[in-house]
Every structure is written in C-alpha cells, then in structure tokens.
Coordinates of C-alpha atoms in Angstrom, one line a residue:
M16 CA 88.5 228.9 90.3
A17 CA 90.2 232.0 91.8
M18 CA 88.6 234.9 93.2
A19 CA 89.7 238.2 91.9
G20 CA 93.2 239.2 93.9
E21 CA 93.3 235.7 95.4
E22 CA 97.2 234.8 95.1
L23 CA 97.3 231.0 94.1
P24 CA 100.2 228.6 94.6
G25 CA 101.9 227.4 91.3
K26 CA 99.9 224.3 90.8
D27 CA 96.6 226.0 90.7
F28 CA 97.7 228.5 88.3
L29 CA 98.8 225.7 85.7
W30 CA 95.3 224.2 86.6
E31 CA 93.2 227.1 85.7
Y32 CA 95.4 228.2 82.8
N33 CA 94.9 224.7 81.4
C34 CA 91.2 224.9 82.0
L35 CA 91.1 228.3 80.0
Y36 CA 93.0 226.9 77.1
R37 CA 91.0 223.8 76.9
E38 CA 87.9 225.9 77.0
Y39 CA 89.2 228.2 74.1
D40 CA 89.9 224.9 72.2
S41 CA 86.4 223.8 73.0
I42 CA 84.9 226.8 71.3
F43 CA 87.0 226.6 68.3
H44 CA 85.7 222.8 68.1
D45 CA 82.2 223.8 68.6
V46 CA 82.3 226.1 65.7
A47 CA 84.2 223.8 63.2
L48 CA 81.3 221.2 64.2
A49 CA 78.4 223.4 63.6
S50 CA 80.2 224.6 60.3
G51 CA 80.4 220.8 59.4
L52 CA 84.1 220.7 59.2
S53 CA 86.6 219.1 61.5
D54 CA 88.6 221.1 63.7
S55 CA 92.1 220.5 61.2
A56 CA 90.0 221.3 58.0
F57 CA 88.6 224.7 59.8
A58 CA 92.1 225.5 61.1
I59 CA 93.5 225.1 57.5
L60 CA 90.7 227.3 55.9
Y61 CA 91.4 229.6 58.5
H62 CA 95.2 229.7 57.9
I63 CA 94.7 230.0 54.1
M64 CA 92.7 232.8 54.8
E65 CA 95.5 234.3 56.8
L66 CA 98.5 233.3 54.7
G67 CA 96.9 233.8 51.5
D68 CA 95.7 231.7 48.5
G69 CA 98.5 229.8 46.9
C70 CA 100.2 229.2 50.6
L71 CA 102.4 225.9 51.0
Q72 CA 101.7 222.8 53.0
K73 CA 104.9 223.8 55.0
D74 CA 103.3 227.0 55.8
I75 CA 100.2 225.7 57.2
C76 CA 102.1 223.2 59.4
D77 CA 104.3 225.8 60.7
R78 CA 101.4 227.9 61.6
L79 CA 99.2 224.9 63.3
F80 CA 101.9 223.1 64.9
M81 CA 100.3 219.9 63.6
S82 CA 101.9 216.7 61.8
K83 CA 102.4 217.2 58.4
Q84 CA 100.2 213.8 58.0
T85 CA 97.5 215.4 59.9
I86 CA 97.6 218.5 57.9
H87 CA 98.0 216.6 54.4
S88 CA 94.9 214.3 55.0
A89 CA 93.0 217.1 55.9
I90 CA 94.1 219.1 52.6
Q91 CA 93.2 216.0 50.7
K92 CA 89.8 215.6 52.1
L93 CA 88.9 219.4 51.5
R94 CA 90.3 219.0 48.0
D95 CA 87.9 215.8 47.6
Q96 CA 85.0 217.9 48.9
G97 CA 85.6 220.5 46.4
Y98 CA 87.0 223.5 48.8
L99 CA 90.8 223.4 47.7
A100 CA 92.8 223.1 44.4
L101 CA 96.5 221.9 44.5
E102 CA 98.8 223.3 42.1
P103 CA 102.4 222.1 41.3
G104 CA 105.0 224.4 42.6
K105 CA 109.0 224.5 42.8
G106 CA 110.2 220.8 43.6
R107 CA 107.7 218.6 45.4
N108 CA 105.8 221.9 46.9
M109 CA 102.2 222.2 46.1
H110 CA 100.3 225.5 45.9
I111 CA 96.9 225.4 48.0
R112 CA 94.3 227.4 46.4
L113 CA 90.5 228.0 47.5
T114 CA 88.1 226.9 45.0
Q115 CA 85.1 229.0 44.4
T116 CA 83.2 226.8 47.0
G117 CA 86.0 227.2 49.4
R118 CA 86.0 231.2 49.1
R119 CA 82.4 230.9 49.9
I120 CA 82.8 228.7 53.1
V121 CA 85.5 231.2 54.1
Q122 CA 83.3 234.1 53.6
Q123 CA 80.4 232.5 55.3
V124 CA 82.0 230.7 58.0
V125 CA 85.8 231.3 58.6
L126 CA 85.7 235.3 58.4
P127 CA 83.0 235.8 61.0
V128 CA 84.9 233.5 63.4
R129 CA 87.8 235.9 62.8
G130 CA 85.7 238.7 63.3
L131 CA 84.4 237.6 67.0
E132 CA 88.1 236.9 68.0
E133 CA 88.6 240.3 67.1
A134 CA 85.6 241.7 68.8
A135 CA 86.7 239.9 72.1
F136 CA 90.1 241.7 71.7
R137 CA 88.3 245.2 71.2
E138 CA 86.4 244.2 74.6
L139 CA 89.9 243.9 76.4
G140 CA 90.9 247.0 75.0
D141 CA 94.4 247.6 73.4
Q142 CA 96.4 247.8 77.0
S143 CA 94.9 244.4 78.4
S144 CA 95.2 242.8 74.9
R145 CA 99.1 243.7 74.5
E146 CA 99.5 242.4 78.4
L147 CA 97.6 239.0 77.3
L148 CA 99.8 238.5 74.6
R149 CA 103.2 239.7 76.4
L150 CA 102.4 237.3 79.3
T151 CA 101.2 234.4 77.2
G152 CA 104.1 234.9 75.0
R153 CA 106.4 234.9 78.0
Y154 CA 104.9 231.7 79.5
V155 CA 105.3 229.8 76.2
A156 CA 108.9 230.8 75.7
T157 CA 109.8 229.7 79.4
Y158 CA 107.8 226.6 78.9
R159 CA 109.3 225.7 75.5
T160 CA 112.9 226.3 77.1
L161 CA 112.1 223.9 80.0
A162 CA 110.4 221.3 77.9
Q163 CA 113.5 221.3 75.3
D164 CA 115.8 220.9 78.3
Y165 CA 113.5 218.0 79.5
I166 CA 113.2 216.4 75.8
S167 CA 116.9 216.2 75.5
Q168 CA 117.2 214.5 79.0
L169 CA 114.7 212.0 77.9
R170 CA 116.5 211.3 74.6
Q171 CA 119.4 210.7 76.2
N172 CA 118.0 208.5 79.2
R173 CA 115.7 206.5 77.4
P174 CA 115.8 202.7 77.4
H175 CA 116.7 201.1 74.0

C-alpha cells in the first residue's frame, strides 16, 4: 500500500483500487452471510427497499448489473422462503412485493446496513464524499468507454 502523498505508477493504482473494491465487496458478503442470505438475495432486498415495493425484476437487474437469470433465481428463492410475493403486471412483467416477513428482514437487517453506509459517508464529510463520487464516476465512465472499444474489437476479431 502507498503512503500518503507517495506517487504510484498506474499499475499500482489499479492494484490498490481493485483491492479496495474487493474489500468493499467482502464486507457486503460478510453482512449478507451473517444475515443468512446470499449476496444476490441481500442485494435484491436492499434494492427493493431503494426502488420501492412493487418494482420490476428489470429494475433490479438494471441497478445490480447482474444477469436476469441470477436475479430471477434469487427472487424465486426469496419467494419460496416467504420474503417476496410476485404480482402480475403489464405483459410478462411481475411486480415484486415484500411480504410481512420480507419487510421485517429489511427493517432488521437491510436498513441498519444502509445506516452504516450513510455513517461512513458522514464520517468522510460532504466535500470528500462528493469528491469520491466524482472521481469514481469519472473512472467508471472512462473504463466503460475503453472497455466498449475493446469489446467491439474482440467481437470483430474472434475466431469462429
């Protein structure tokens, strides 16, 4: 790890950023595991809390950047466990609703995690929080552009 103020070459920035990203993901995993939920189940409950009761599976997929199959399987399991109910919507859409048991786990487990995340941002302060979001957003946008170009090249040049 770099000392404060020490200049790092690009590859070391990448290594350190990836370590931090994986550590953040590991914390999320530990919380999900301690609550008795899979990572995807915990994330779905978290995002239903954010999106609102009655959201669609597509809304959750868009937020989590996970495959439809992964989200669908986790939603079915949460339904089978009594946390979610599915209601038909327009076309093939299904509205996802928390059951009373689902609302209870969101209150007991998910909301406190949201509170911890908010406390971490409060600890950083407004200016540092804005800077973190600005720089992370800039990094992700740049990486997305570079990755899309690379993906296009791969698709054009892949062996058939």
